[in-house]
PDB file of C-alpha atoms and ligand atoms in Angstrom:
ATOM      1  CA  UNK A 276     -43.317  62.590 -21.227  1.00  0.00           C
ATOM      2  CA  UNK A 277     -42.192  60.838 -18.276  1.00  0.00           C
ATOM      3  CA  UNK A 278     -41.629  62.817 -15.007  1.00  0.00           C
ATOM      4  CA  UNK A 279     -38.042  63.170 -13.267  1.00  0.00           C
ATOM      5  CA  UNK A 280     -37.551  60.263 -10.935  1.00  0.00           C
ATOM      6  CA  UNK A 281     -37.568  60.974  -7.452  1.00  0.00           C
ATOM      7  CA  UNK A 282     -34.651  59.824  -5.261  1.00  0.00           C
ATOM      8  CA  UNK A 283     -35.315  59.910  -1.513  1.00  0.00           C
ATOM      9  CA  UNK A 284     -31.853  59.591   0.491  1.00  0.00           C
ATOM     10  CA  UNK A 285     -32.215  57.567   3.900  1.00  0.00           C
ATOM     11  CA  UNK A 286     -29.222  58.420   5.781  1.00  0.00           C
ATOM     12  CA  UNK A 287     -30.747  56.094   8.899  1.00  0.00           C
ATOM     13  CA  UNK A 288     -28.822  57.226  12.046  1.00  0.00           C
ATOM     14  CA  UNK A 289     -25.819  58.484  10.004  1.00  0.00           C
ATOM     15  CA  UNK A 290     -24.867  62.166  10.160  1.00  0.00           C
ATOM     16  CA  UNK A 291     -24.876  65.258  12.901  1.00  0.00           C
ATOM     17  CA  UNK A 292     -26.503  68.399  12.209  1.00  0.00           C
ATOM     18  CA  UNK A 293     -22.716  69.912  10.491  1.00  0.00           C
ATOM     19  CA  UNK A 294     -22.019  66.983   8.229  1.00  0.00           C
ATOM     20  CA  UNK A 295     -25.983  67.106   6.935  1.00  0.00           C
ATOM     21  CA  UNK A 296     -25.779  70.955   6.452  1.00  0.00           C
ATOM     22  CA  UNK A 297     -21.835  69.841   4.367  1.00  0.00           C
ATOM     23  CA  UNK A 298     -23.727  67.129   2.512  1.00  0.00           C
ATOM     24  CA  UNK A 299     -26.419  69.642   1.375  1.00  0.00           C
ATOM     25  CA  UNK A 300     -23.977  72.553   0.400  1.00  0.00           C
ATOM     26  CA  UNK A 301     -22.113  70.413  -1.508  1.00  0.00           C
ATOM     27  CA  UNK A 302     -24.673  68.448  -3.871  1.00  0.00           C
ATOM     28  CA  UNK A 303     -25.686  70.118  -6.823  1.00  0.00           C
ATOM     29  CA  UNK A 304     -28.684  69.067  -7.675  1.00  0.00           C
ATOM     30  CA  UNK A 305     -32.363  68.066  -7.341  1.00  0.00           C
ATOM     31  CA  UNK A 306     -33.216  65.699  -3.751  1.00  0.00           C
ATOM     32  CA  UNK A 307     -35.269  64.548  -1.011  1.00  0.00           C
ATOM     33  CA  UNK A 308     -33.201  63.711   1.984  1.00  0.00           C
ATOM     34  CA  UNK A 309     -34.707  61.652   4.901  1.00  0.00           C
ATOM     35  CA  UNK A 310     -32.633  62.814   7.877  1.00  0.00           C
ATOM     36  CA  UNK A 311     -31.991  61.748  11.819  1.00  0.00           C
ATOM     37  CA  UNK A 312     -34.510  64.256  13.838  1.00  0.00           C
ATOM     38  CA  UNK A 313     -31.422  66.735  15.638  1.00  0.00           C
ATOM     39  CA  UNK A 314     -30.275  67.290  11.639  1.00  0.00           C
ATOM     40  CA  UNK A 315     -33.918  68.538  10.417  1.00  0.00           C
ATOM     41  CA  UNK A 316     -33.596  72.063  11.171  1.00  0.00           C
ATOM     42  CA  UNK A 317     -30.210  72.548   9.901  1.00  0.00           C
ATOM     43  CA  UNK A 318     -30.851  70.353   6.674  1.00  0.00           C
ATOM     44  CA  UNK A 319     -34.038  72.462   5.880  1.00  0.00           C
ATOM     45  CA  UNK A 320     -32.413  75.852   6.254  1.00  0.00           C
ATOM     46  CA  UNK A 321     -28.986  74.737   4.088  1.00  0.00           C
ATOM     47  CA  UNK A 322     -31.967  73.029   1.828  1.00  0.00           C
ATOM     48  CA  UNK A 323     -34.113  75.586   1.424  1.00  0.00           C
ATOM     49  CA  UNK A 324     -32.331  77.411  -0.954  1.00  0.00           C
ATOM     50  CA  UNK A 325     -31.251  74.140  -3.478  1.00  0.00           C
ATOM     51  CA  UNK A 326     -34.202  72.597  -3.940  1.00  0.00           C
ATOM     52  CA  UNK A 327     -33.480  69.900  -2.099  1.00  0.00           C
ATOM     53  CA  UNK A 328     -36.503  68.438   0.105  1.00  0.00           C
ATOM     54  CA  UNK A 329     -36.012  67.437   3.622  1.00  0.00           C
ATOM     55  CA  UNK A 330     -38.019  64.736   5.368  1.00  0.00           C
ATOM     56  CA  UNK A 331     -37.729  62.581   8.845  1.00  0.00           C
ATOM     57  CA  UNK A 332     -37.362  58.968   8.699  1.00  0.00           C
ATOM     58  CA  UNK A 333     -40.425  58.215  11.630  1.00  0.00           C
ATOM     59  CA  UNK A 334     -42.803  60.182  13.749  1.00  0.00           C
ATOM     60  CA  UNK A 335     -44.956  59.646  16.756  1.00  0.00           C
ATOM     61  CA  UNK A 336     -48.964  58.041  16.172  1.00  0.00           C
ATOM     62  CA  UNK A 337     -49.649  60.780  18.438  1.00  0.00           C
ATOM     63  CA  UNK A 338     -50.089  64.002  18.044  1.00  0.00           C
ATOM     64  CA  UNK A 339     -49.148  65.701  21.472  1.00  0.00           C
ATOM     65  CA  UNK A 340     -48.962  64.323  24.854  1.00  0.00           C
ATOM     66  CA  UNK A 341     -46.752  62.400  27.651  1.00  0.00           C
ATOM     67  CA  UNK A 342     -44.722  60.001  24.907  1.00  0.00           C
ATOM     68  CA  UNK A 343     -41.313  60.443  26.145  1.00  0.00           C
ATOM     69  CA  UNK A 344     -38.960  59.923  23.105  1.00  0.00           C
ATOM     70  CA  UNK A 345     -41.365  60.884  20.967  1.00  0.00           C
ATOM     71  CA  UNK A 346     -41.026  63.601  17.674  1.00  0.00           C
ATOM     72  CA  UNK A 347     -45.331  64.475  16.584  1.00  0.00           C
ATOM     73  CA  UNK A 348     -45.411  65.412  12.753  1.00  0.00           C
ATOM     74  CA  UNK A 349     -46.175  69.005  13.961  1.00  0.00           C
ATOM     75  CA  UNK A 350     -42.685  69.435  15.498  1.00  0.00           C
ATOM     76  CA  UNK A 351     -40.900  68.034  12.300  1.00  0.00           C
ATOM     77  CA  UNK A 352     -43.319  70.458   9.862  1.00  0.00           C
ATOM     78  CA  UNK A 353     -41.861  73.342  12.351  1.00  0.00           C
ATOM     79  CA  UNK A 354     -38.329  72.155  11.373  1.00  0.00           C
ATOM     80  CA  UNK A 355     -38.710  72.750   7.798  1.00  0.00           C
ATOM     81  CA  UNK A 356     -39.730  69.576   6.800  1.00  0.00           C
ATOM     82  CA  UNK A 357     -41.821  68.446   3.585  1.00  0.00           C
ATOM     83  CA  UNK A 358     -41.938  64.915   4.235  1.00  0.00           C
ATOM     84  CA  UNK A 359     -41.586  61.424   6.424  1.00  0.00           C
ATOM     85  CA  UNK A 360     -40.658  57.762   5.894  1.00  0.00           C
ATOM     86  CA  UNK A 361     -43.582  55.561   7.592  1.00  0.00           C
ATOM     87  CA  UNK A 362     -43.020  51.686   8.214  1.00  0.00           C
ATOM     88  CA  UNK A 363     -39.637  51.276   7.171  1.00  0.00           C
ATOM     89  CA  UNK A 364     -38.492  47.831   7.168  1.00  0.00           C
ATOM     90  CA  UNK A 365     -36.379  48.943   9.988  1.00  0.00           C
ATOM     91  CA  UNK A 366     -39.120  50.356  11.799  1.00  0.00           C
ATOM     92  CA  UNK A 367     -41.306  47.093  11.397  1.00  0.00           C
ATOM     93  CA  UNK A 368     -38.491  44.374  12.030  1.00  0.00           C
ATOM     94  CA  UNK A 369     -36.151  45.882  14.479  1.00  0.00           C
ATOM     95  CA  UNK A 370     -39.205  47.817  16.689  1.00  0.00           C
ATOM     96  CA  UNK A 371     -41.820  45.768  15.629  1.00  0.00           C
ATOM     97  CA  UNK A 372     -44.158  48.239  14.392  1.00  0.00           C
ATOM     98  CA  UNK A 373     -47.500  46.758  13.100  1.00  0.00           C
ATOM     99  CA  UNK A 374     -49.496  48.164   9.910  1.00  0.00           C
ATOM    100  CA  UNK A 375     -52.172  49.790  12.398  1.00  0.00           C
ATOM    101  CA  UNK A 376     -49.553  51.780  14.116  1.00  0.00           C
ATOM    102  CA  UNK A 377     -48.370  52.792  10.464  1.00  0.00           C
ATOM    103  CA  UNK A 378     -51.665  53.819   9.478  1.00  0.00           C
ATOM    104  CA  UNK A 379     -52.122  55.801  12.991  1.00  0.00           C
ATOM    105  CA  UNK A 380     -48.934  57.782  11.772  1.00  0.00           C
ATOM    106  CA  UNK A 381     -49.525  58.141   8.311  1.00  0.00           C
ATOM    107  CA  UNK A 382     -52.983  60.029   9.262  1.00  0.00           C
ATOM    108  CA  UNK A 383     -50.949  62.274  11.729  1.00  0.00           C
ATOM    109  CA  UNK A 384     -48.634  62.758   8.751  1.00  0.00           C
ATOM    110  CA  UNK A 385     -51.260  63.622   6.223  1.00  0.00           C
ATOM    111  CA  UNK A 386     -53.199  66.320   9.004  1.00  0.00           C
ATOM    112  CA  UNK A 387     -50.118  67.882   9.737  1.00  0.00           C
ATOM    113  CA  UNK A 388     -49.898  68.033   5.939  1.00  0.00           C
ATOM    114  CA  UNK A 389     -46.803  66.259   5.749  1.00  0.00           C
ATOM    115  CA  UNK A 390     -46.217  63.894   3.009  1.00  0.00           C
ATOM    116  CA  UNK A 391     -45.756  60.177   4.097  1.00  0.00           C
ATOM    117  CA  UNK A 392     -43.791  58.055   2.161  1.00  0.00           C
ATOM    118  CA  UNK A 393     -45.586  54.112   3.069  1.00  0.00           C
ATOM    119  CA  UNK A 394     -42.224  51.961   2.923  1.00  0.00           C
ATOM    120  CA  UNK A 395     -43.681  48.196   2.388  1.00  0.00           C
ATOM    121  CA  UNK A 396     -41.814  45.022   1.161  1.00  0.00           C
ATOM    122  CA  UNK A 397     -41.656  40.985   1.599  1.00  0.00           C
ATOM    123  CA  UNK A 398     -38.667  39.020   3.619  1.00  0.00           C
ATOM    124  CA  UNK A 399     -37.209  36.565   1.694  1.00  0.00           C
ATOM    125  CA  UNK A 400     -39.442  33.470   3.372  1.00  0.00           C
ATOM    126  CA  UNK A 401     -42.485  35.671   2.594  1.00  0.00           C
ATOM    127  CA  UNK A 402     -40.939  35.547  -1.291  1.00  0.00           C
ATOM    128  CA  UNK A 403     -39.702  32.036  -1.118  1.00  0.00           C
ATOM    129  CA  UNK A 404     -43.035  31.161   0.280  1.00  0.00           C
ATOM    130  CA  UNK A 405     -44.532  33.030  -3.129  1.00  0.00           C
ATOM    131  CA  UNK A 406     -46.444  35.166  -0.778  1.00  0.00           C
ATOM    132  CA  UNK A 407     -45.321  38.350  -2.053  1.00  0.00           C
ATOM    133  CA  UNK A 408     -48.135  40.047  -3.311  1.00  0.00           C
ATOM    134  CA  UNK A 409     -50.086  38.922  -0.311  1.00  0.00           C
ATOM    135  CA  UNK A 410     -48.030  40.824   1.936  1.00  0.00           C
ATOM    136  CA  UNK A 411     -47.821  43.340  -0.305  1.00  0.00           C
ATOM    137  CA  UNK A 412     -51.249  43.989   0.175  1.00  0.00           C
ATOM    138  CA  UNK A 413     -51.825  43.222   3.009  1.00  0.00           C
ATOM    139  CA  UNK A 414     -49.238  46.144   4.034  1.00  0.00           C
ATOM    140  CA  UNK A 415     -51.080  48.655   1.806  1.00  0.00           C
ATOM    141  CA  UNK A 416     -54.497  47.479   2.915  1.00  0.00           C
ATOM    142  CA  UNK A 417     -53.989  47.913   6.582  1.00  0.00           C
ATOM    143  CA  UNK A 418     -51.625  51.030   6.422  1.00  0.00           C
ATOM    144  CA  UNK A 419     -54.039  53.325   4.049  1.00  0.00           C
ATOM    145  CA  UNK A 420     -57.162  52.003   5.718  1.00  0.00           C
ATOM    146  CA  UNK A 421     -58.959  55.713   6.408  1.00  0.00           C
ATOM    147  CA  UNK A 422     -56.125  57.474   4.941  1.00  0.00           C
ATOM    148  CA  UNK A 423     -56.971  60.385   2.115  1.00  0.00           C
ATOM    149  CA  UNK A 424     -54.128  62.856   1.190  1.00  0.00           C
ATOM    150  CA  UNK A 425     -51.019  62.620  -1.106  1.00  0.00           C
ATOM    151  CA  UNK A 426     -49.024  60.304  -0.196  1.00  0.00           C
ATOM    152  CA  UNK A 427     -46.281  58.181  -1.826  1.00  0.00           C
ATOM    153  CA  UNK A 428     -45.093  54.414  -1.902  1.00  0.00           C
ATOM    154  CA  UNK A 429     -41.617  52.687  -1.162  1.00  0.00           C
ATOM    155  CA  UNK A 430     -41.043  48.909  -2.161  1.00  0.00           C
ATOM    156  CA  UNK A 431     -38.298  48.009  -0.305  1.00  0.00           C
ATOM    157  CA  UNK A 432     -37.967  43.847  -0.148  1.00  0.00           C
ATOM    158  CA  UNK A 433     -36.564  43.631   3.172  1.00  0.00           C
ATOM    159  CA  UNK A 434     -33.807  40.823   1.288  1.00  0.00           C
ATOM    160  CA  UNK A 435     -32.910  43.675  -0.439  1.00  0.00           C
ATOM    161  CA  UNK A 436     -31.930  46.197   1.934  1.00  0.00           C
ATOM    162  CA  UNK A 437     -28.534  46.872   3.263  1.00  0.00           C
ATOM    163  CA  UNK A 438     -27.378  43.418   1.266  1.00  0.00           C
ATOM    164  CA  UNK A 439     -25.698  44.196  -1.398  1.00  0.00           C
ATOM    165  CA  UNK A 440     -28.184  42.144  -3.300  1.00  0.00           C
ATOM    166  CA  UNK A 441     -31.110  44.305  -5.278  1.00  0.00           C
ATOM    167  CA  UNK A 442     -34.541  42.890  -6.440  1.00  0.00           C
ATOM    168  CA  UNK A 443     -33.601  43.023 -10.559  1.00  0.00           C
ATOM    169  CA  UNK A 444     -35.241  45.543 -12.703  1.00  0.00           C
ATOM    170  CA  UNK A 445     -37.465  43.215 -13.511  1.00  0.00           C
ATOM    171  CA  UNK A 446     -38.286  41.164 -10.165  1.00  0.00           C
ATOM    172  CA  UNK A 447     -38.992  45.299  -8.999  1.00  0.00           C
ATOM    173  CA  UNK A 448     -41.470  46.263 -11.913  1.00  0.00           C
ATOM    174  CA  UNK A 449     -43.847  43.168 -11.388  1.00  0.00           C
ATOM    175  CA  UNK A 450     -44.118  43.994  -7.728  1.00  0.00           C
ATOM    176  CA  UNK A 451     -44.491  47.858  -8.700  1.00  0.00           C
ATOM    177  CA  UNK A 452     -47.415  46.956 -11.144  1.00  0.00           C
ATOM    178  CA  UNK A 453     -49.209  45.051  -8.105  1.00  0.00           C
ATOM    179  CA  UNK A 454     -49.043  47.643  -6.430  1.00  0.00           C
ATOM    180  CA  UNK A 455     -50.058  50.236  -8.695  1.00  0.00           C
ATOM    181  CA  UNK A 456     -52.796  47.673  -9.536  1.00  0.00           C
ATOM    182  CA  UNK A 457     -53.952  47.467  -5.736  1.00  0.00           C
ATOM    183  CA  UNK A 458     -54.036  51.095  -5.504  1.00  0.00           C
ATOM    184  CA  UNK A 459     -56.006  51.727  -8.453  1.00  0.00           C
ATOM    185  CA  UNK A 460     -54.900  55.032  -8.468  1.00  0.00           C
ATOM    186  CA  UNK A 461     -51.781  56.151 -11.469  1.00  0.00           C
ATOM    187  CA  UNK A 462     -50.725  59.602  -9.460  1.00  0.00           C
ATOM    188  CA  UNK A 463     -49.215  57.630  -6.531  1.00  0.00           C
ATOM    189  CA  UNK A 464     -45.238  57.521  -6.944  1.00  0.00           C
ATOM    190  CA  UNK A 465     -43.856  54.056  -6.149  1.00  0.00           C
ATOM    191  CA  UNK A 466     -40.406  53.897  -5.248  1.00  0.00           C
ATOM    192  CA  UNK A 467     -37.876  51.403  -5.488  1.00  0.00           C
ATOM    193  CA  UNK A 468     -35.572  51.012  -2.289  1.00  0.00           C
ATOM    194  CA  UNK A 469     -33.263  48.162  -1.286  1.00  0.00           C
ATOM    195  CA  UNK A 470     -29.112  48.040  -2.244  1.00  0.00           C
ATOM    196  CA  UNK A 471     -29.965  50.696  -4.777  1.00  0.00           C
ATOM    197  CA  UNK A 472     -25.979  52.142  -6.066  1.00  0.00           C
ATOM    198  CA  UNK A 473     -25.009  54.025  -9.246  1.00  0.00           C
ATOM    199  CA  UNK A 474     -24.414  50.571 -11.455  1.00  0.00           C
ATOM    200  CA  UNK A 475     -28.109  49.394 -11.288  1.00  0.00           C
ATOM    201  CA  UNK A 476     -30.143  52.635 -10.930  1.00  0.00           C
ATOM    202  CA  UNK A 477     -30.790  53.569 -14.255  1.00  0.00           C
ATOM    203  CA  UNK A 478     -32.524  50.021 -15.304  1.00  0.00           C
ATOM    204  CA  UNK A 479     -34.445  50.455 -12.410  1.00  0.00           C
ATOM    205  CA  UNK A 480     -35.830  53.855 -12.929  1.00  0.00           C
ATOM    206  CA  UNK A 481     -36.290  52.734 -16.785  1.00  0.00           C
ATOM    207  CA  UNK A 482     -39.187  50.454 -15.987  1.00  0.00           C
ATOM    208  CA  UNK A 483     -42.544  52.356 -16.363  1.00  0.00           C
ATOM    209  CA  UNK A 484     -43.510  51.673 -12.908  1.00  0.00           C
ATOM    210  CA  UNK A 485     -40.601  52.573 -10.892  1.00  0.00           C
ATOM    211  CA  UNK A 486     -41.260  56.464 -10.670  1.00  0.00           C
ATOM    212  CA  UNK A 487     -37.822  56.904  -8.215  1.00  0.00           C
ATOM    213  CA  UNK A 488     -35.835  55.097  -5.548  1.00  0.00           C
ATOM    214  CA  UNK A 489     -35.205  55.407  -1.564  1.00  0.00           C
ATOM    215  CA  UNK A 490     -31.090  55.135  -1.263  1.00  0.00           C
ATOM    216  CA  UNK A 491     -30.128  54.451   1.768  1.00  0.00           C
ATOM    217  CA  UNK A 492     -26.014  53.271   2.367  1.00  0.00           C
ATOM    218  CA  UNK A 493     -25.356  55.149  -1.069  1.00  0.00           C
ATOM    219  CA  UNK A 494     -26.786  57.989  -0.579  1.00  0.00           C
ATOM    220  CA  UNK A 495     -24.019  59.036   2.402  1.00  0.00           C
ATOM    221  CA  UNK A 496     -21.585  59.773  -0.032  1.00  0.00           C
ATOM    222  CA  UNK A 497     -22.696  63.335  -2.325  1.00  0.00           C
ATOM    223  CA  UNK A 498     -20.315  61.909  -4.991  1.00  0.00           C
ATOM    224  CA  UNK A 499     -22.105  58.660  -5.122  1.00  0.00           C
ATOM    225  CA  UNK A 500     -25.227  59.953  -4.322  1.00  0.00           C
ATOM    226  CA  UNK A 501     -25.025  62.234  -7.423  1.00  0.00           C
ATOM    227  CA  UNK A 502     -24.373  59.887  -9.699  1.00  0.00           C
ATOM    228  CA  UNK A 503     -27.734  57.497  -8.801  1.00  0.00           C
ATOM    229  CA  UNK A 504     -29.037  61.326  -9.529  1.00  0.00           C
ATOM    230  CA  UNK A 505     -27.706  62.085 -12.583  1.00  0.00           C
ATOM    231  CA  UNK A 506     -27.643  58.782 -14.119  1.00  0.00           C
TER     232      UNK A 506
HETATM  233  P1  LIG B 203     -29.994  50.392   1.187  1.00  0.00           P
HETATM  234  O1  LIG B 203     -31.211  50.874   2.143  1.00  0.00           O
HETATM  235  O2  LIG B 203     -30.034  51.262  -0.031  1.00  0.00           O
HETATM  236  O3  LIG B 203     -28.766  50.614   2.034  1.00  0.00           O
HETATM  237  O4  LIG B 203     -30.258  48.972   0.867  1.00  0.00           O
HETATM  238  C1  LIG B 203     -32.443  51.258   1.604  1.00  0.00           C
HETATM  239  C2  LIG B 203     -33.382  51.643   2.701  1.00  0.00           C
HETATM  240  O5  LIG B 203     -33.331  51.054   3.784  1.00  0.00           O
HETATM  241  O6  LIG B 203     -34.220  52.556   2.538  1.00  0.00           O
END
């Protein structure tokens, strides 16, 4: 039997520590939620009793020392945390992280025992180009060089994201199998992320290789948010 999907909610810089702990005491069922660092502690505790998994959306490469600005995987495990988006495409295109630096903080995730969930994906020249699976694994190459621990996998085509415009069901599965055949490996969950909304979730999660999704602008709403759930 297949397992539940898992849905990771990105709420990006959306949300103070009150309307997280809200959010959390009004949804009703199974989550992970990726939160902004001031709402961990309050989003654990409210979590903690619902079943509901709270992660942070970055962390430092580092794992103490003079980094002004900087949150170490130690601090957010302290906060209640279970897990952390690494590399999101935000991360990578707007602060031009590189896939060493995302490998330095998915082994500081991993020691702090801390799951990391690796977001990687394409941009639509990289696609047009037909260089997907290239990048692909490149991303995964670099980023889990030296890394052993659970960890888990986000495809998130960076077209896809915050557009509106999802990779279709079946546009998602080829890239899933790629990656499932790069990693060699069949206990890894790969995630689907990128304009993910109640209408197309369920023929996403139906493909045998999409084991959940990363939701980020629909997952603000707990009405909307359920219903990606609860399909
Ligand atoms: P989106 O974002 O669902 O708003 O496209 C997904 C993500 O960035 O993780």
């Amino acid at each position: 039997m297949r397992k539940e999907p898992i849905i990771i909610g990105n709420w990006k810089m959306h949300k103070t520590p009150a309307e997280a702990v809200a959010f959390i005491e009004s949804l009703e069922c199974k989550a992970h939620l990726a939160v902004p660092f001031p709402a961990l502690q309050a989003a654990a505790q409210a979590a903690s009793r619902k079943g509901i998994e709270i992660g942070a959306q970055n962390l430092c490469e580092h794992s103490a020392g003079a980094f002004t600005g900087e949150v170490s995987a130690d601090m957010i495990v302290a906060c209640g945390a279970s897990f952390v988006l690494v590399g999101h495409s935000e991360r990578r295109h707007v602060y031009g992280e590189s896939d060493e630096l995302i490998s330095a903080k998915l082994k500081q995730a991993i020691q702090a025992k801390l799951t990391p969930v690796l977001c990687i994906g394409e941009t639509l020249s990289e696609r047009e180009l037909d260089k997907t699976e290239e990048v692909l694994k490149r991303q995964l190459s670099l980023g889990l060089e030296g890394v052993s621990g659970p960890f888990m996998i986000a495809y998130e085509p960076v077209w896809a994201i915050g557009t509106g415009k999802s990779a279709s069901a079946q546009m998602a599965e080829q890239a899933h199998v790629a990656i499932r055949r790069f990693l060699g490996n069949k206990d890894v969950p790969i995630l689907y992320g990128g304009s993910v909304n109640p209408s197309n979730a369920q023929e996403l999660l139906k493909q045998d290789n999409i084991d959940g999704a990363l939701v980020g602008g629909a997952s603000l709403d707990v009405k909307t948010f359920t219903s990606i759930i609860r399909g």
